[in-house]
mmCIF file of C-alpha atoms (C1' of nucleotides) in Angstrom:
data_model
loop_
_atom_site.group_PDB
_atom_site.id
_atom_site.type_symbol
_atom_site.label_atom_id
_atom_site.label_comp_id
_atom_site.label_asym_id
_atom_site.label_seq_id
_atom_site.Cartn_x
_atom_site.Cartn_y
_atom_site.Cartn_z
ATOM 1 C CA MET A 1 -58.865 2.785 50.653
ATOM 2 C CA ARG A 2 -58.346 -0.922 50.519
ATOM 3 C CA PRO A 3 -60.038 -2.795 53.383
ATOM 4 C CA LEU A 4 -57.594 -3.882 56.087
ATOM 5 C CA PHE A 5 -56.121 -7.316 55.513
ATOM 6 C CA HIS A 6 -55.593 -9.711 58.404
ATOM 7 C CA PRO A 7 -54.087 -13.148 57.824
ATOM 8 C CA ALA A 8 -55.825 -16.143 59.370
ATOM 9 C CA ILE A 9 -53.800 -17.336 62.337
ATOM 10 C CA GLU A 10 -52.815 -20.539 60.529
ATOM 11 C CA ASP A 11 -51.321 -18.463 57.720
ATOM 12 C CA VAL A 12 -49.078 -16.506 60.050
ATOM 13 C CA ARG A 13 -45.389 -17.246 59.428
ATOM 14 C CA PRO A 14 -42.597 -17.037 61.972
ATOM 15 C CA GLU A 15 -40.359 -15.100 59.567
ATOM 16 C CA ALA A 16 -43.016 -12.411 59.189
ATOM 17 C CA ILE A 17 -43.295 -12.035 62.950
ATOM 18 C CA LEU A 18 -39.531 -11.872 63.395
ATOM 19 C CA HIS A 19 -39.192 -9.410 60.564
ATOM 20 C CA ALA A 20 -41.924 -7.216 62.010
ATOM 21 C CA LEU A 21 -40.418 -7.224 65.487
ATOM 22 C CA ALA A 22 -36.800 -6.897 64.335
ATOM 23 C CA ASP A 23 -37.477 -3.182 64.074
ATOM 24 C CA PRO A 24 -37.237 -1.606 67.532
ATOM 25 C CA SER A 25 -39.922 0.981 66.737
ATOM 26 C CA ARG A 26 -42.369 -1.699 65.698
ATOM 27 C CA ALA A 27 -41.464 -3.829 68.686
ATOM 28 C CA ALA A 28 -42.147 -0.840 70.943
ATOM 29 C CA ILE A 29 -45.483 -0.175 69.255
ATOM 30 C CA PHE A 30 -46.479 -3.803 69.575
ATOM 31 C CA ALA A 31 -45.371 -3.965 73.202
ATOM 32 C CA LYS A 32 -47.505 -0.960 74.003
ATOM 33 C CA ILE A 33 -50.586 -2.374 72.280
ATOM 34 C CA MET A 34 -49.983 -5.659 74.031
ATOM 35 C CA ARG A 35 -49.745 -4.196 77.480
ATOM 36 C CA ALA A 36 -52.770 -2.001 76.889
ATOM 37 C CA GLY A 37 -54.748 -4.763 75.154
ATOM 38 C CA CYS A 38 -55.944 -2.150 72.698
ATOM 39 C CA VAL A 39 -54.663 1.195 71.556
ATOM 40 C CA GLU A 40 -56.804 3.705 69.774
ATOM 41 C CA ALA A 41 -55.342 5.941 67.119
ATOM 42 C CA CYS A 42 -52.060 5.177 65.431
ATOM 43 C CA SER A 43 -50.950 8.697 66.119
ATOM 44 C CA ALA A 44 -51.086 7.999 69.844
ATOM 45 C CA LEU A 45 -47.879 6.105 69.174
ATOM 46 C CA SER A 46 -46.109 8.558 66.964
ATOM 47 C CA ALA A 47 -43.112 8.811 69.234
ATOM 48 C CA VAL A 48 -40.969 5.883 70.297
ATOM 49 C CA GLY A 49 -38.393 6.803 72.884
ATOM 50 C CA ASP A 50 -37.151 10.178 71.698
ATOM 51 C CA ARG A 51 -37.646 9.413 68.041
ATOM 52 C CA ILE A 52 -40.535 10.971 66.153
ATOM 53 C CA ILE A 53 -41.975 8.724 63.485
ATOM 54 C CA PRO A 54 -43.468 10.384 60.377
ATOM 55 C CA LYS A 55 -47.106 9.596 59.653
ATOM 56 C CA SER A 56 -46.386 7.640 56.501
ATOM 57 C CA SER A 57 -43.794 5.478 58.227
ATOM 58 C CA LEU A 58 -46.159 4.880 61.124
ATOM 59 C CA SER A 59 -48.888 3.817 58.758
ATOM 60 C CA ASN A 60 -46.480 1.372 57.213
ATOM 61 C CA HIS A 61 -45.370 0.016 60.607
ATOM 62 C CA PHE A 62 -48.974 -0.762 61.477
ATOM 63 C CA LYS A 63 -49.436 -2.446 58.149
ATOM 64 C CA VAL A 64 -46.387 -4.641 58.713
ATOM 65 C CA LEU A 65 -47.583 -5.614 62.197
ATOM 66 C CA ARG A 66 -51.075 -6.300 60.867
ATOM 67 C CA GLU A 67 -49.928 -8.417 57.942
ATOM 68 C CA ALA A 68 -47.554 -10.351 60.156
ATOM 69 C CA GLY A 69 -50.620 -11.339 62.179
ATOM 70 C CA LEU A 70 -49.569 -9.512 65.323
ATOM 71 C CA ILE A 71 -52.366 -6.986 65.573
ATOM 72 C CA ARG A 72 -55.934 -6.542 64.452
ATOM 73 C CA SER A 73 -57.046 -3.075 63.358
ATOM 74 C CA GLU A 74 -60.601 -1.825 63.172
ATOM 75 C CA ARG A 75 -61.793 1.451 61.791
ATOM 76 C CA HIS A 76 -63.936 3.332 64.255
ATOM 77 C CA GLY A 77 -65.049 6.518 62.674
ATOM 78 C CA VAL A 78 -62.021 8.433 61.608
ATOM 79 C CA GLU A 79 -59.536 6.503 63.663
ATOM 80 C CA LEU A 80 -58.107 3.026 63.954
ATOM 81 C CA ARG A 81 -58.407 0.829 66.993
ATOM 82 C CA ASN A 82 -55.561 -1.663 67.312
ATOM 83 C CA TYR A 83 -55.808 -4.903 69.256
ATOM 84 C CA SER A 84 -52.986 -7.328 69.884
ATOM 85 C CA ARG A 85 -53.537 -10.878 68.638
ATOM 86 C CA TRP A 86 -51.326 -12.198 71.436
ATOM 87 C CA ALA A 87 -53.612 -15.045 72.475
ATOM 88 C CA GLU A 88 -53.923 -16.422 68.964
ATOM 89 C CA VAL A 89 -50.213 -16.095 68.240
ATOM 90 C CA GLU A 90 -49.360 -17.601 71.612
ATOM 91 C CA ALA A 91 -51.552 -20.597 70.834
ATOM 92 C CA ARG A 92 -49.848 -21.093 67.493
ATOM 93 C CA PHE A 93 -46.262 -20.328 68.545
ATOM 94 C CA PRO A 94 -46.005 -20.834 72.301
ATOM 95 C CA GLY A 95 -43.398 -18.707 74.013
ATOM 96 C CA LEU A 96 -42.409 -16.797 70.898
ATOM 97 C CA LEU A 97 -43.815 -13.376 71.746
ATOM 98 C CA ALA A 98 -42.934 -13.578 75.427
ATOM 99 C CA GLY A 99 -39.338 -14.398 74.526
ATOM 100 C CA ILE A 100 -39.098 -11.475 72.155
ATOM 101 C CA ILE A 101 -40.796 -8.894 74.355
ATOM 102 C CA ASN A 102 -38.767 -9.952 77.380
ATOM 103 C CA ALA A 103 -35.575 -9.747 75.368
ATOM 104 C CA TYR A 104 -36.301 -6.160 74.369
ATOM 105 C CA ALA A 105 -37.352 -5.300 77.904
ATOM 106 C CA SER A 106 -34.148 -6.668 79.350
ATOM 107 C CA ALA A 107 -32.043 -4.823 76.778
ATOM 108 C CA VAL A 108 -33.431 -1.463 77.861
ATOM 109 C CA GLY A 109 -30.798 0.880 79.166
ATOM 110 C CA THR A 110 -28.292 -0.564 76.764
ATOM 111 C CA ASP A 111 -30.374 0.743 73.879
ATOM 112 C CA ALA A 112 -32.386 3.915 74.311
ATOM 113 C CA ARG A 113 -34.418 3.457 71.130
ATOM 114 C CA ALA A 114 -36.215 0.423 72.540
ATOM 115 C CA ALA A 115 -37.137 2.088 75.819
ATOM 116 C CA ASP A 116 -40.857 1.733 75.225
ATOM 117 C CA THR A 117 -40.650 -2.031 75.032
ATOM 118 C CA ALA A 118 -39.799 -2.006 78.721
ATOM 119 C CA GLY A 119 -42.082 -4.298 80.664
ATOM 120 C CA PRO A 120 -43.997 -3.358 83.815
ATOM 121 C CA ARG A 121 -41.575 -1.411 85.976
ATOM 122 C CA MET B 1 -8.683 -11.406 55.601
ATOM 123 C CA ARG B 2 -10.052 -9.520 58.564
ATOM 124 C CA PRO B 3 -10.102 -11.559 61.790
ATOM 125 C CA LEU B 4 -13.607 -12.798 62.697
ATOM 126 C CA PHE B 5 -15.538 -10.424 64.938
ATOM 127 C CA HIS B 6 -17.687 -11.746 67.760
ATOM 128 C CA PRO B 7 -19.655 -9.368 69.975
ATOM 129 C CA ALA B 8 -19.422 -9.827 73.738
ATOM 130 C CA ILE B 9 -22.662 -11.352 75.008
ATOM 131 C CA GLU B 10 -23.626 -8.139 76.793
ATOM 132 C CA ASP B 11 -23.382 -6.260 73.512
ATOM 133 C CA VAL B 12 -25.800 -8.586 71.750
ATOM 134 C CA ARG B 13 -29.040 -6.818 70.794
ATOM 135 C CA PRO B 14 -32.447 -8.427 70.415
ATOM 136 C CA GLU B 15 -33.092 -6.652 67.103
ATOM 137 C CA ALA B 16 -29.909 -8.138 65.646
ATOM 138 C CA ILE B 17 -30.977 -11.626 66.669
ATOM 139 C CA LEU B 18 -34.466 -11.170 65.260
ATOM 140 C CA HIS B 19 -33.111 -9.709 62.074
ATOM 141 C CA ALA B 20 -30.673 -12.588 61.665
ATOM 142 C CA LEU B 21 -33.332 -15.227 62.268
ATOM 143 C CA ALA B 22 -36.053 -13.486 60.258
ATOM 144 C CA ASP B 23 -34.439 -15.018 57.192
ATOM 145 C CA PRO B 24 -35.571 -18.636 56.853
ATOM 146 C CA SER B 25 -32.237 -19.722 55.352
ATOM 147 C CA ARG B 26 -30.330 -18.275 58.262
ATOM 148 C CA ALA B 27 -32.780 -19.708 60.756
ATOM 149 C CA ALA B 28 -32.299 -23.133 59.158
ATOM 150 C CA ILE B 29 -28.518 -22.783 59.278
ATOM 151 C CA PHE B 30 -28.638 -21.725 62.907
ATOM 152 C CA ALA B 31 -31.049 -24.525 63.836
ATOM 153 C CA LYS B 32 -28.713 -27.061 62.299
ATOM 154 C CA ILE B 33 -25.663 -25.714 64.106
ATOM 155 C CA MET B 34 -27.657 -25.634 67.310
ATOM 156 C CA ARG B 35 -28.818 -29.202 67.097
ATOM 157 C CA ALA B 36 -25.360 -30.405 66.139
ATOM 158 C CA GLY B 37 -23.622 -28.181 68.707
ATOM 159 C CA CYS B 38 -21.000 -27.504 66.076
ATOM 160 C CA VAL B 39 -20.910 -27.678 62.318
ATOM 161 C CA GLU B 40 -17.709 -27.788 60.346
ATOM 162 C CA ALA B 41 -17.456 -26.085 56.992
ATOM 163 C CA CYS B 42 -19.910 -23.491 55.856
ATOM 164 C CA SER B 43 -20.293 -25.334 52.605
ATOM 165 C CA ALA B 44 -21.778 -28.278 54.480
ATOM 166 C CA LEU B 45 -24.838 -26.042 54.724
ATOM 167 C CA SER B 46 -24.969 -24.746 51.211
ATOM 168 C CA ALA B 47 -28.461 -26.075 50.606
ATOM 169 C CA VAL B 48 -31.487 -25.183 52.676
ATOM 170 C CA GLY B 49 -34.532 -27.176 51.754
ATOM 171 C CA ASP B 50 -34.340 -27.296 47.972
ATOM 172 C CA ARG B 51 -32.692 -23.929 47.620
ATOM 173 C CA ILE B 52 -29.009 -23.719 46.738
ATOM 174 C CA ILE B 53 -27.249 -20.798 48.369
ATOM 175 C CA PRO B 54 -24.320 -19.227 46.491
ATOM 176 C CA LYS B 55 -20.978 -19.175 48.292
ATOM 177 C CA SER B 56 -20.917 -15.426 48.682
ATOM 178 C CA SER B 57 -24.412 -15.288 50.142
ATOM 179 C CA LEU B 58 -23.582 -18.121 52.492
ATOM 180 C CA SER B 59 -20.489 -16.311 53.662
ATOM 181 C CA ASN B 60 -22.645 -13.306 54.355
ATOM 182 C CA HIS B 61 -25.277 -15.351 56.230
ATOM 183 C CA PHE B 62 -22.590 -16.667 58.552
ATOM 184 C CA LYS B 63 -21.324 -13.169 59.080
ATOM 185 C CA VAL B 64 -24.804 -11.947 60.021
ATOM 186 C CA LEU B 65 -25.301 -14.827 62.463
ATOM 187 C CA ARG B 66 -21.851 -14.231 63.922
ATOM 188 C CA GLU B 67 -22.283 -10.503 64.361
ATOM 189 C CA ALA B 68 -25.718 -10.988 65.885
ATOM 190 C CA GLY B 69 -23.963 -13.062 68.543
ATOM 191 C CA LEU B 70 -25.652 -16.324 67.609
ATOM 192 C CA ILE B 71 -22.638 -18.341 66.552
ATOM 193 C CA ARG B 72 -18.914 -18.452 67.128
ATOM 194 C CA SER B 73 -16.675 -19.308 64.200
ATOM 195 C CA GLU B 74 -13.128 -20.584 64.382
ATOM 196 C CA ARG B 75 -10.736 -21.153 61.543
ATOM 197 C CA HIS B 76 -9.324 -24.651 61.541
ATOM 198 C CA GLY B 77 -6.961 -25.007 58.663
ATOM 199 C CA VAL B 78 -8.797 -24.148 55.519
ATOM 200 C CA GLU B 79 -12.267 -24.438 56.924
ATOM 201 C CA LEU B 80 -14.478 -22.786 59.512
ATOM 202 C CA ARG B 81 -15.907 -24.502 62.541
ATOM 203 C CA ASN B 82 -19.158 -22.976 63.729
ATOM 204 C CA TYR B 83 -20.468 -23.279 67.261
ATOM 205 C CA SER B 84 -23.805 -22.062 68.512
ATOM 206 C CA ARG B 85 -23.696 -19.569 71.385
ATOM 207 C CA TRP B 86 -27.049 -20.877 72.635
ATOM 208 C CA ALA B 87 -26.081 -21.086 76.304
ATOM 209 C CA GLU B 88 -24.813 -17.521 76.449
ATOM 210 C CA VAL B 89 -27.776 -16.132 74.537
ATOM 211 C CA GLU B 90 -30.183 -18.163 76.644
ATOM 212 C CA ALA B 91 -28.655 -16.726 79.807
ATOM 213 C CA ARG B 92 -29.042 -13.188 78.491
ATOM 214 C CA PHE B 93 -32.451 -13.571 76.821
ATOM 215 C CA PRO B 94 -34.219 -16.539 78.418
ATOM 216 C CA GLY B 95 -36.677 -18.311 76.148
ATOM 217 C CA LEU B 96 -35.926 -16.217 73.102
ATOM 218 C CA LEU B 97 -34.158 -18.784 70.959
ATOM 219 C CA ALA B 98 -36.386 -21.665 72.017
ATOM 220 C CA GLY B 99 -39.449 -19.652 71.086
ATOM 221 C CA ILE B 100 -38.059 -18.828 67.670
ATOM 222 C CA ILE B 101 -36.745 -22.262 66.800
ATOM 223 C CA ASN B 102 -39.946 -23.935 67.974
ATOM 224 C CA ALA B 103 -42.001 -21.498 65.924
ATOM 225 C CA TYR B 104 -40.096 -22.376 62.769
ATOM 226 C CA ALA B 105 -40.272 -26.067 63.580
ATOM 227 C CA SER B 106 -44.027 -25.946 64.037
ATOM 228 C CA ALA B 107 -44.484 -23.999 60.808
ATOM 229 C CA VAL B 108 -42.833 -26.741 58.770
ATOM 230 C CA GLY B 109 -45.112 -28.231 56.182
ATOM 231 C CA THR B 110 -46.811 -24.920 55.702
ATOM 232 C CA ASP B 111 -43.557 -23.480 54.421
ATOM 233 C CA ALA B 112 -41.150 -25.716 52.562
ATOM 234 C CA ARG B 113 -38.265 -23.242 52.656
ATOM 235 C CA ALA B 114 -37.851 -23.597 56.414
ATOM 236 C CA ALA B 115 -37.860 -27.394 56.382
ATOM 237 C CA ASP B 116 -34.387 -27.617 57.900
ATOM 238 C CA THR B 117 -35.429 -25.785 61.019
ATOM 239 C CA ALA B 118 -37.565 -28.798 61.920
ATOM 240 C CA GLY B 119 -36.753 -30.053 65.372
ATOM 241 C CA PRO B 120 -35.674 -33.620 66.231
ATOM 242 C CA ARG B 121 -37.896 -35.939 64.262
ATOM 243 C "C1'" DC C 1 6.121 -24.661 43.741
ATOM 244 C "C1'" DC C 2 1.647 -25.669 42.196
ATOM 245 C "C1'" DC C 3 -2.878 -27.188 42.807
ATOM 246 C "C1'" DA C 4 -7.292 -27.905 45.144
ATOM 247 C "C1'" DT C 5 -10.288 -26.560 48.642
ATOM 248 C "C1'" DA C 6 -12.826 -23.170 51.667
ATOM 249 C "C1'" DG C 7 -14.151 -18.836 52.331
ATOM 250 C "C1'" DT C 8 -13.908 -13.668 51.599
ATOM 251 C "C1'" DT C 9 -14.206 -9.425 49.159
ATOM 252 C "C1'" DC C 10 -15.785 -6.477 45.497
ATOM 253 C "C1'" DC C 11 -19.221 -4.416 43.122
ATOM 254 C "C1'" DA C 12 -23.295 -3.672 40.479
ATOM 255 C "C1'" DA C 13 -28.170 -5.075 39.928
ATOM 256 C "C1'" DA C 14 -32.446 -5.905 42.415
ATOM 257 C "C1'" DA C 15 -35.291 -5.429 46.260
ATOM 258 C "C1'" DT C 16 -36.641 -2.815 50.471
ATOM 259 C "C1'" DT C 17 -37.234 0.873 53.410
ATOM 260 C "C1'" DC C 18 -38.010 5.598 54.452
ATOM 261 C "C1'" DC C 19 -40.558 9.764 54.427
ATOM 262 C "C1'" DG C 20 -42.499 14.214 52.390
ATOM 263 C "C1'" DA C 21 -46.320 15.597 49.756
ATOM 264 C "C1'" DA C 22 -50.662 14.833 47.954
ATOM 265 C "C1'" DC C 23 -54.742 12.306 48.632
ATOM 266 C "C1'" DT C 24 -59.016 9.871 50.805
ATOM 267 C "C1'" DA C 25 -62.375 8.954 54.319
ATOM 268 C "C1'" DT C 26 -65.182 10.234 58.267
ATOM 269 C "C1'" DG C 27 -67.444 13.217 61.556
ATOM 270 C "C1'" DG C 28 -68.853 17.306 62.876
ATOM 271 C "C1'" DG C 29 -70.453 22.014 62.690
ATOM 272 C "C1'" DA C 30 -72.615 26.355 60.374
ATOM 273 C "C1'" DT D 1 -75.616 20.846 52.345
ATOM 274 C "C1'" DC D 2 -71.016 22.467 52.135
ATOM 275 C "C1'" DC D 3 -66.765 23.103 54.408
ATOM 276 C "C1'" DC D 4 -63.340 22.133 57.667
ATOM 277 C "C1'" DA D 5 -60.456 19.396 60.768
ATOM 278 C "C1'" DT D 6 -58.731 15.075 61.922
ATOM 279 C "C1'" DA D 7 -56.757 10.343 61.018
ATOM 280 C "C1'" DG D 8 -54.697 7.577 58.066
ATOM 281 C "C1'" DT D 9 -53.266 5.944 53.260
ATOM 282 C "C1'" DT D 10 -50.972 6.135 48.930
ATOM 283 C "C1'" DC D 11 -47.473 7.765 45.706
ATOM 284 C "C1'" DG D 12 -42.942 8.165 44.241
ATOM 285 C "C1'" DG D 13 -38.159 9.052 44.429
ATOM 286 C "C1'" DA D 14 -33.955 8.927 47.361
ATOM 287 C "C1'" DA D 15 -31.272 6.136 50.474
ATOM 288 C "C1'" DT D 16 -30.182 1.763 52.261
ATOM 289 C "C1'" DT D 17 -29.788 -3.209 52.214
ATOM 290 C "C1'" DT D 18 -29.524 -7.629 50.062
ATOM 291 C "C1'" DT D 19 -28.016 -10.690 46.542
ATOM 292 C "C1'" DG D 20 -24.808 -13.287 43.839
ATOM 293 C "C1'" DG D 21 -21.150 -13.719 40.094
ATOM 294 C "C1'" DA D 22 -16.340 -13.140 39.437
ATOM 295 C "C1'" DA D 23 -12.017 -12.411 41.199
ATOM 296 C "C1'" DC D 24 -9.266 -12.859 45.168
ATOM 297 C "C1'" DT D 25 -6.885 -14.796 49.592
ATOM 298 C "C1'" DA D 26 -5.477 -18.317 52.809
ATOM 299 C "C1'" DT D 27 -4.228 -23.012 54.021
ATOM 300 C "C1'" DG D 28 -2.768 -27.734 53.383
ATOM 301 C "C1'" DG D 29 -1.133 -31.079 50.742
ATOM 302 C "C1'" DG D 30 1.518 -33.502 46.794
#
DNA sequence: CCCATAGTTCCAAAATTCCGAACTATGGGA
DNA sequence: TCCCATAGTTCGGAATTTTGGAACTATGGG
């Protein structure tokens, strides 16, 4: 098992962030980690809206988020602990994440699949 | 030739916008149209940075931007006139486009391919 | 009517994404 | 220590998307 790769914040590219968050499932996963600050266990997020995500796809989603610089993952025993890198990304690209997360939140209701990106009720 | 399709602003989805702008060429094209307010002729944009974009790919890029709700295209004689739908998109998803365009602009220099997304000098 | 220009469509090759199945790593028990 | 369960990763092929050359369409002159 290759050690987890995390880009330095100065190596993070806007296109990677947009690509990562252009997928509603990934955006929902990221939104949840963001709001919680930290989410333990990838499998805690195996359902987005009503859609069940297979383990292998989930693993890949986390990898995409990680390599885009959006989250930091640490192995703790048998599971992964995922932290959002919001503060770092915000410092590098001010307003980017807020704009994206708000956009998804305000599109809820028009698109069921992104339901979990909904902001605080 | 099928008439050009433009989604109503309320049908515009965040994932379509992110997907459209996750491509540095498209982001550069959109940034240029945005700054100019309107750009005539797709072919005026056939080079992004040092990369030459084939006609057919360019045509497709404009289609993606159009169907994501980012631009409005009108046929004027033999050429297309492209307008940014910034104001509408901004009203629906406040801060989204600014965040994205600023992110690309501030990444310039670290990534040559996105050079044209640079903001006002 | 013919030509040039501007863009679109077609279609096949290349690149990506998706996901089931097999695998690896870690932490308990017995 | 050995075995099992859990959590996640990797492999590999099918499905989807993207790319771009060549042929096509539409419009405006001479």
